[in-house]
Tab-separated table of C-alpha atoms in Angstrom:
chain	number	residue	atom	x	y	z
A	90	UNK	CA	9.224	-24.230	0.063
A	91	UNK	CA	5.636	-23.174	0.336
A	92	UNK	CA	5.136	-19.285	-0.020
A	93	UNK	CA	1.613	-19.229	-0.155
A	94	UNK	CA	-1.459	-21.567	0.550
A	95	UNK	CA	-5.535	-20.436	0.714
A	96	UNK	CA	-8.921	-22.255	0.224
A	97	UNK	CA	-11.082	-21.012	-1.851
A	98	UNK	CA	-14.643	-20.107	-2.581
A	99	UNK	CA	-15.813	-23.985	-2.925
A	100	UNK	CA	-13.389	-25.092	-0.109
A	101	UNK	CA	-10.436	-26.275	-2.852
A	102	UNK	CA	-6.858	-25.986	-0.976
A	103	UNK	CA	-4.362	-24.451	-2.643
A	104	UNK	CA	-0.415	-24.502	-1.995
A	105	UNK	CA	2.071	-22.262	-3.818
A	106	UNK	CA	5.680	-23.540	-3.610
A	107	UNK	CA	8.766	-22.102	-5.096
A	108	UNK	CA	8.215	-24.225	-8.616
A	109	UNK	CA	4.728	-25.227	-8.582
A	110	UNK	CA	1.067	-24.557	-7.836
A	111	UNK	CA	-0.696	-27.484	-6.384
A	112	UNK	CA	-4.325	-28.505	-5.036
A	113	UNK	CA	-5.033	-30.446	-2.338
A	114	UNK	CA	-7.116	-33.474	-2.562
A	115	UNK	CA	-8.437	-33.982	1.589
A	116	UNK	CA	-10.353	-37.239	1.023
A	117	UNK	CA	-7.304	-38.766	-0.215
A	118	UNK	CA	-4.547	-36.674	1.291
A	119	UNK	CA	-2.572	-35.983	-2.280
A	120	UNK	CA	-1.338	-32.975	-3.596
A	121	UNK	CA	-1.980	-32.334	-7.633
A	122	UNK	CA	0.326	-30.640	-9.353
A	123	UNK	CA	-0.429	-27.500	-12.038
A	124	UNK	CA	2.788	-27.607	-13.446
A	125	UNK	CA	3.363	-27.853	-17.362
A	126	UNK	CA	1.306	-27.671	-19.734
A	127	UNK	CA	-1.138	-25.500	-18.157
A	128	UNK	CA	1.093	-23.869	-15.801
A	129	UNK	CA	4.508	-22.762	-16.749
A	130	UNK	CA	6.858	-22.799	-13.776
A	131	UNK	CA	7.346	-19.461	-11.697
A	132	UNK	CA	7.372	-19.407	-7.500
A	133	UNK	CA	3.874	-18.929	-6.595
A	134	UNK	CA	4.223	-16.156	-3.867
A	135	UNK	CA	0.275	-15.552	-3.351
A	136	UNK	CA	-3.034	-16.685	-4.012
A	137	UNK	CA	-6.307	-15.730	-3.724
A	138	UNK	CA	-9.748	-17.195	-4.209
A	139	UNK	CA	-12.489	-14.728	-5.145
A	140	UNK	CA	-16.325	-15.178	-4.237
A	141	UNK	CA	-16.746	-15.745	-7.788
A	142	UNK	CA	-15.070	-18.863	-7.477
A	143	UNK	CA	-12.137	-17.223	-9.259
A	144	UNK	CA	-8.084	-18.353	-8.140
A	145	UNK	CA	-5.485	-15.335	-8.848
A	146	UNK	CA	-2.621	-16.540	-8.497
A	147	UNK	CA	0.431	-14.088	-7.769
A	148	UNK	CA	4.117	-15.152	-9.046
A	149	UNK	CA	7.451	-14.287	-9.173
A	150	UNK	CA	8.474	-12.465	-12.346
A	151	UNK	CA	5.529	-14.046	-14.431
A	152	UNK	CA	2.868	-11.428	-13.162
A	153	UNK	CA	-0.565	-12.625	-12.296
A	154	UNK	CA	-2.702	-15.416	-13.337
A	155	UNK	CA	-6.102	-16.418	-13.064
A	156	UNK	CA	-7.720	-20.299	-12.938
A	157	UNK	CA	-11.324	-20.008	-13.697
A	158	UNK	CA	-11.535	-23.764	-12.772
A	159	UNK	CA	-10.085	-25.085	-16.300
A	160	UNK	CA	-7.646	-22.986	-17.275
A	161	UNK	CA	-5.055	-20.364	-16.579
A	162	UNK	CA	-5.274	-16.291	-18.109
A	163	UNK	CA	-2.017	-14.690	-17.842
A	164	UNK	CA	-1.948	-10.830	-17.383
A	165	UNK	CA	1.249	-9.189	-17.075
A	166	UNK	CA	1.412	-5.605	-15.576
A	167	UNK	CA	3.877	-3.245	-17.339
A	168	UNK	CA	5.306	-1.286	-14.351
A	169	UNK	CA	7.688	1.338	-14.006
A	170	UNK	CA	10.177	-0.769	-13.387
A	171	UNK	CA	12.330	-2.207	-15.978
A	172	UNK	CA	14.979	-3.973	-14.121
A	173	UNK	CA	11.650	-6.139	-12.109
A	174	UNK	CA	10.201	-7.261	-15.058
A	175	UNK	CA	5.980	-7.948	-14.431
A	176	UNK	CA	5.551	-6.578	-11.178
A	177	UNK	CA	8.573	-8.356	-9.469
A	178	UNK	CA	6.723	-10.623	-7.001
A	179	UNK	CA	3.249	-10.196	-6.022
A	180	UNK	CA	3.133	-10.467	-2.155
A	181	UNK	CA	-0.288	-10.438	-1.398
A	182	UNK	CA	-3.556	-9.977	-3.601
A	183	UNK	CA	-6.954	-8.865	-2.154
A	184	UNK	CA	-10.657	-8.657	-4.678
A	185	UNK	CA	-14.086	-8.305	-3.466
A	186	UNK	CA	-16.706	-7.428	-6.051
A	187	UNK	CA	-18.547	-5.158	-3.649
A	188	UNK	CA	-15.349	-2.968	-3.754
A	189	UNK	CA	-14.206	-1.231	-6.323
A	190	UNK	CA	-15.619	-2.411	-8.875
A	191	UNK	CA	-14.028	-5.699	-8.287
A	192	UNK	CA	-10.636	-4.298	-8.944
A	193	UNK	CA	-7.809	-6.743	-7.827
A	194	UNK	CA	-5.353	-5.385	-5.749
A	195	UNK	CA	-1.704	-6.721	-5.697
A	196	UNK	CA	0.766	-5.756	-3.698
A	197	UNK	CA	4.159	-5.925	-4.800
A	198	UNK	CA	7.946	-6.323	-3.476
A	199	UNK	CA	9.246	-3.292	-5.349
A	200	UNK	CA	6.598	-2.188	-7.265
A	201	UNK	CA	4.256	-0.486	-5.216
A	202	UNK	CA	0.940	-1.348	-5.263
A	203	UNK	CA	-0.578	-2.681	-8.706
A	204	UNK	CA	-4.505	-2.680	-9.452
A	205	UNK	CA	-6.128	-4.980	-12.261
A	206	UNK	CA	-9.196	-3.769	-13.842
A	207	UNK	CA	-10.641	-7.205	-14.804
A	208	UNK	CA	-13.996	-5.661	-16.030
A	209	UNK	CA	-11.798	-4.124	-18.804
A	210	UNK	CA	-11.360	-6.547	-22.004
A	211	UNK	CA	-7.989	-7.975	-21.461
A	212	UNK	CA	-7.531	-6.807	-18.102
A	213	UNK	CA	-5.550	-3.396	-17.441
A	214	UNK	CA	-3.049	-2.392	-14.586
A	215	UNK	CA	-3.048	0.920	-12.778
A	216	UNK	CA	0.714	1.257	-10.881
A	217	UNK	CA	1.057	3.135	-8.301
A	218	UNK	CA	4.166	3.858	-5.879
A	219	UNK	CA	6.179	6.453	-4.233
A	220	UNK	CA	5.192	8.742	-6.841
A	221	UNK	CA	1.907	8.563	-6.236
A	222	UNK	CA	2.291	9.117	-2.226
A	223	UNK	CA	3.034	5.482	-0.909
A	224	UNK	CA	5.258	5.458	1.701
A	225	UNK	CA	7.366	2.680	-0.070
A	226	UNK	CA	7.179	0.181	-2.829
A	227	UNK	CA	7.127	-2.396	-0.736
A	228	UNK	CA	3.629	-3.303	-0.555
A	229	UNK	CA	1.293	-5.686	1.044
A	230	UNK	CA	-2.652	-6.030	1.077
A	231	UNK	CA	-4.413	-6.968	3.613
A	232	UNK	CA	-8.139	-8.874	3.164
A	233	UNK	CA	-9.376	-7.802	6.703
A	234	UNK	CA	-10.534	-4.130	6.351
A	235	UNK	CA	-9.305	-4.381	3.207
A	236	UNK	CA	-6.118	-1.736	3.947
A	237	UNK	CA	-2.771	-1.424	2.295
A	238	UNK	CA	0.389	-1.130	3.536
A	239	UNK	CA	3.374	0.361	2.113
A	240	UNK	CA	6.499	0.824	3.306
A	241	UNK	CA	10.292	0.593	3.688
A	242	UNK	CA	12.637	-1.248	5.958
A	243	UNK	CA	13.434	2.137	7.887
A	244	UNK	CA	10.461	4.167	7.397
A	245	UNK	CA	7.790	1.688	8.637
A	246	UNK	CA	4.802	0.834	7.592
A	247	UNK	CA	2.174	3.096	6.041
A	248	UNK	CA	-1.364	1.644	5.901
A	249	UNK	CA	-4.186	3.294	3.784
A	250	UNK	CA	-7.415	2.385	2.518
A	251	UNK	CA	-8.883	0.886	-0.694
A	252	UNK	CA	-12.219	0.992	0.388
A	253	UNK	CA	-12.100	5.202	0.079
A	254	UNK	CA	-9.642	5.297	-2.475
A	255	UNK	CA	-7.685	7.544	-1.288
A	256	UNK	CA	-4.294	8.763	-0.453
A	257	UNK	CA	-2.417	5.504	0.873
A	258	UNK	CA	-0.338	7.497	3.540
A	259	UNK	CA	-1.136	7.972	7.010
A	260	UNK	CA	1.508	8.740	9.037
A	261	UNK	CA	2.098	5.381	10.778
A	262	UNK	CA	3.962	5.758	14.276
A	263	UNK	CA	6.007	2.710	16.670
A	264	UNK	CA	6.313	0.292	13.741
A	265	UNK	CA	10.060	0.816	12.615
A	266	UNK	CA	10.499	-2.390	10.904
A	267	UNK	CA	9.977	-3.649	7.823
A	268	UNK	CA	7.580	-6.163	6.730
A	269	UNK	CA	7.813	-9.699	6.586
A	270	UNK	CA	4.353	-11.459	6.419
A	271	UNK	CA	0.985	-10.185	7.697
A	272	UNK	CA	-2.368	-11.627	8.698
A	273	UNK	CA	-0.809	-13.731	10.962
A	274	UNK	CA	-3.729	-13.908	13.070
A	275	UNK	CA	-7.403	-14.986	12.313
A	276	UNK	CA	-10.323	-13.273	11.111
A	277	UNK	CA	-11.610	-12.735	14.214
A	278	UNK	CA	-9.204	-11.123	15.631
A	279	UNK	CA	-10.056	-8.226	13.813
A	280	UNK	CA	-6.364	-7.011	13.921
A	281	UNK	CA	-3.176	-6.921	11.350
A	282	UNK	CA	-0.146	-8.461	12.443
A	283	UNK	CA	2.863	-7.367	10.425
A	284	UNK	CA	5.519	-10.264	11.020
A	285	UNK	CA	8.905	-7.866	11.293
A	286	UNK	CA	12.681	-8.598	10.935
A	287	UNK	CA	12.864	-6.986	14.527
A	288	UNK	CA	9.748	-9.507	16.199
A	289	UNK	CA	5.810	-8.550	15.344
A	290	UNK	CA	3.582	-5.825	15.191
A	291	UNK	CA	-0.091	-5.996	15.749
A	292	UNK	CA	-2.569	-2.694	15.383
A	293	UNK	CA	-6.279	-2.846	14.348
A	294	UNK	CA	-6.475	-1.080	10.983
A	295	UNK	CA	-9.720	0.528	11.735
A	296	UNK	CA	-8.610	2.363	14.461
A	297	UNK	CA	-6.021	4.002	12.610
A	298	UNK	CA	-6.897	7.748	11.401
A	299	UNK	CA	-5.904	10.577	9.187
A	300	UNK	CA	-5.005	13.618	10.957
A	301	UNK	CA	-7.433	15.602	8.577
A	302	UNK	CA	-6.749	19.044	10.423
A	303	UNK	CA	-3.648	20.564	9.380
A	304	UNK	CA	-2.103	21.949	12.251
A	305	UNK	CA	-1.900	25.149	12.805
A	306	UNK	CA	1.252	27.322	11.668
A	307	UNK	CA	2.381	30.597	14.198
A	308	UNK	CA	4.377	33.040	13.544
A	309	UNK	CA	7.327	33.034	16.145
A	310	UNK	CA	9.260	36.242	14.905
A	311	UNK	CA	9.455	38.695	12.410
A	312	UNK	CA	12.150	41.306	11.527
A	313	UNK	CA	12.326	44.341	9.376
A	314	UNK	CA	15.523	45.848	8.016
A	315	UNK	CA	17.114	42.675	10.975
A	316	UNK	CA	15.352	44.975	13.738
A	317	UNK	CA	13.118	42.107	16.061
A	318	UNK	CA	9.234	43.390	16.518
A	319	UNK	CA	7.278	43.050	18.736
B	131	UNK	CA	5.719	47.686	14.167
B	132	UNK	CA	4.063	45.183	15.764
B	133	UNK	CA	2.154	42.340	13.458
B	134	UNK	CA	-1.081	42.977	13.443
B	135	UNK	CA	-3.783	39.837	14.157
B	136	UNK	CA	-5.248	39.954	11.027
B	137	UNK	CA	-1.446	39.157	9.485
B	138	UNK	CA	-1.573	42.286	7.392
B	139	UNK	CA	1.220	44.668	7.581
B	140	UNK	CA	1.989	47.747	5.171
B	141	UNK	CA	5.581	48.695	4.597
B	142	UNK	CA	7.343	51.588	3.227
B	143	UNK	CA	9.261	51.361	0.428
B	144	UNK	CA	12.866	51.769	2.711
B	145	UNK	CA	11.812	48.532	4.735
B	146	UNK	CA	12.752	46.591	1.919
B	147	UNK	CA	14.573	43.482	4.286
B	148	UNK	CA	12.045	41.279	6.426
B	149	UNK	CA	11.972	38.405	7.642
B	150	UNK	CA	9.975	35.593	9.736
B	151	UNK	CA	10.191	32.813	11.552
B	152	UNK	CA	7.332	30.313	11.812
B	153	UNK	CA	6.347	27.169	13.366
B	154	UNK	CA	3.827	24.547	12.880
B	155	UNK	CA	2.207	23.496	16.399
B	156	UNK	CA	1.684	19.477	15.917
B	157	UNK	CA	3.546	17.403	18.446
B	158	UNK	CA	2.410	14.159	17.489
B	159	UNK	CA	5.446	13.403	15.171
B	160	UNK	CA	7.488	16.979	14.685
B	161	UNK	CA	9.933	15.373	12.718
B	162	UNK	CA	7.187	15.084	9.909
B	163	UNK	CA	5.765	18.690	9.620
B	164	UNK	CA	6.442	20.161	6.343
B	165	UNK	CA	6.228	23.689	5.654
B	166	UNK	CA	5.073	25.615	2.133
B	167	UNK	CA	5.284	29.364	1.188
B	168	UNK	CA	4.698	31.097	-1.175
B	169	UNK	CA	5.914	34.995	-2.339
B	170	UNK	CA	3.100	36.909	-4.612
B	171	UNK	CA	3.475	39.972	-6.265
């Protein structure tokens, strides 16, 4: 089963199946396999190819890897959840080096929302999830604005911003599902489709805002000693 | 004792029982508004 496929920044095509990472050889129509040695078997749910000519590579249970063109790193992201051992399954990963400091963002199936810090030696992972304000820890990333979406099967989906760093949560309204797949549509488009388990949803990111006025409270009654005034 | 615009109000010592009620006017998704308050010394 292929989860994931993606071309990257020198026009390589890459497949992700359930056991196997492969390339794609067009002139002669052949898959290549990165299986063992180099590649230890996990589903590869998501890949990415950076403008640095950079793969990451997002698995199931085995965290996130990167192919710099000869071999794989492994980084593994301690996250609050012990029972989902390295991140659970990375859904979706987004990096731009003109944004946040290159920071990688993966988004996770249970996780929340994890970001990698590759300028740090190593590589470090930030977590963040409910806790920190997302909606759910069910989390995707999205490369067209860039935006983030969070959410849970009955609450919806929450989109917020990496670009501005900020709070993830908007309140999201008319999108009571939960989240299959997104980006189904191109570029171009300019517009998010969130593939749902009750049909699709399609918004343009952009156009979504915080309400940044809180609204403003009245005070309907009051009472002394349980006498009404006026 | 009506309440004053300025949301000020000076009690004796006897009105010692009040109460209020209070809404927040944002229609947009009502289900969502959260209240806080707070009781200083």
């Amino acid at each position: 089963m292929v989860w994931a496929i993606t071309e990257d920044h020198a026009g390589e095509l890459w497949v992700g199946t359930w056991t196997d990472l492969y390339s794609f050889d067009r002139q002669a129509g052949t898959f290549r396999s990165y299986q063992r040695p180099r590649w230890s078997p996990a589903a590869v749910r998501s890949l990415y190819g950076d403008e640095t000519g950079l793969l990451w590579v997002g698995t199931q249970g085995a965290g996130l890897y990167r192919w710099d063109g000869t071999r794989f790193t492994s980084y593994q992201p301690q996250t609050s959840n012990p029972h989902n051992a390295a991140g659970g399954f990375i859904r979706s990963i987004y990096t731009n080096l003109a944004l946040d400091s290159g920071a990688v963002w993966a988004g996770t199936d249970a996780n929340g929302l994890l970001r990698f810090d590759r300028a740090t030696p190593g590589g470090e992972f930030r977590q963040y999830t409910e806790k920190d304000g997302l909606a759910g820890n069910e989390c995707n990333v999205s490369w067209l604005t860039p935006t983030v979406f969070c959410g849970w099967p009955r609450t919806g989906v929450y989109p917020g911003s990496i670009r501005q760093r900020r709070t993830f949560v908007t309140t999201m309204r008319g999108m009571a599902c939960t989240m299959a797949k997104h980006g189904l549509l191109p570029e171009q488009s300019r517009r998010d489709v969130h593939g749902c388990t009750g049909g699709l949803a399609a918004f343009y990111p952009e156009q979504i805002k915080d309400n940044a006025l809180p609204p403003p409270i009245a005070i309907t009654a009051f009472r002394l000693l349980n006498q009404p005034e006026p | 004792m009506s309440l004053p615009s300025d949301g000020r109000v000076q009690l004796s010592y006897q009105q010692n029982d009040l109460s209020f009620e209070f809404a927040a006017l944002d229609y947009h998704a009502p289900g969502k508004n959260q209240y806080a308050y707070r009781l200083e010394a």
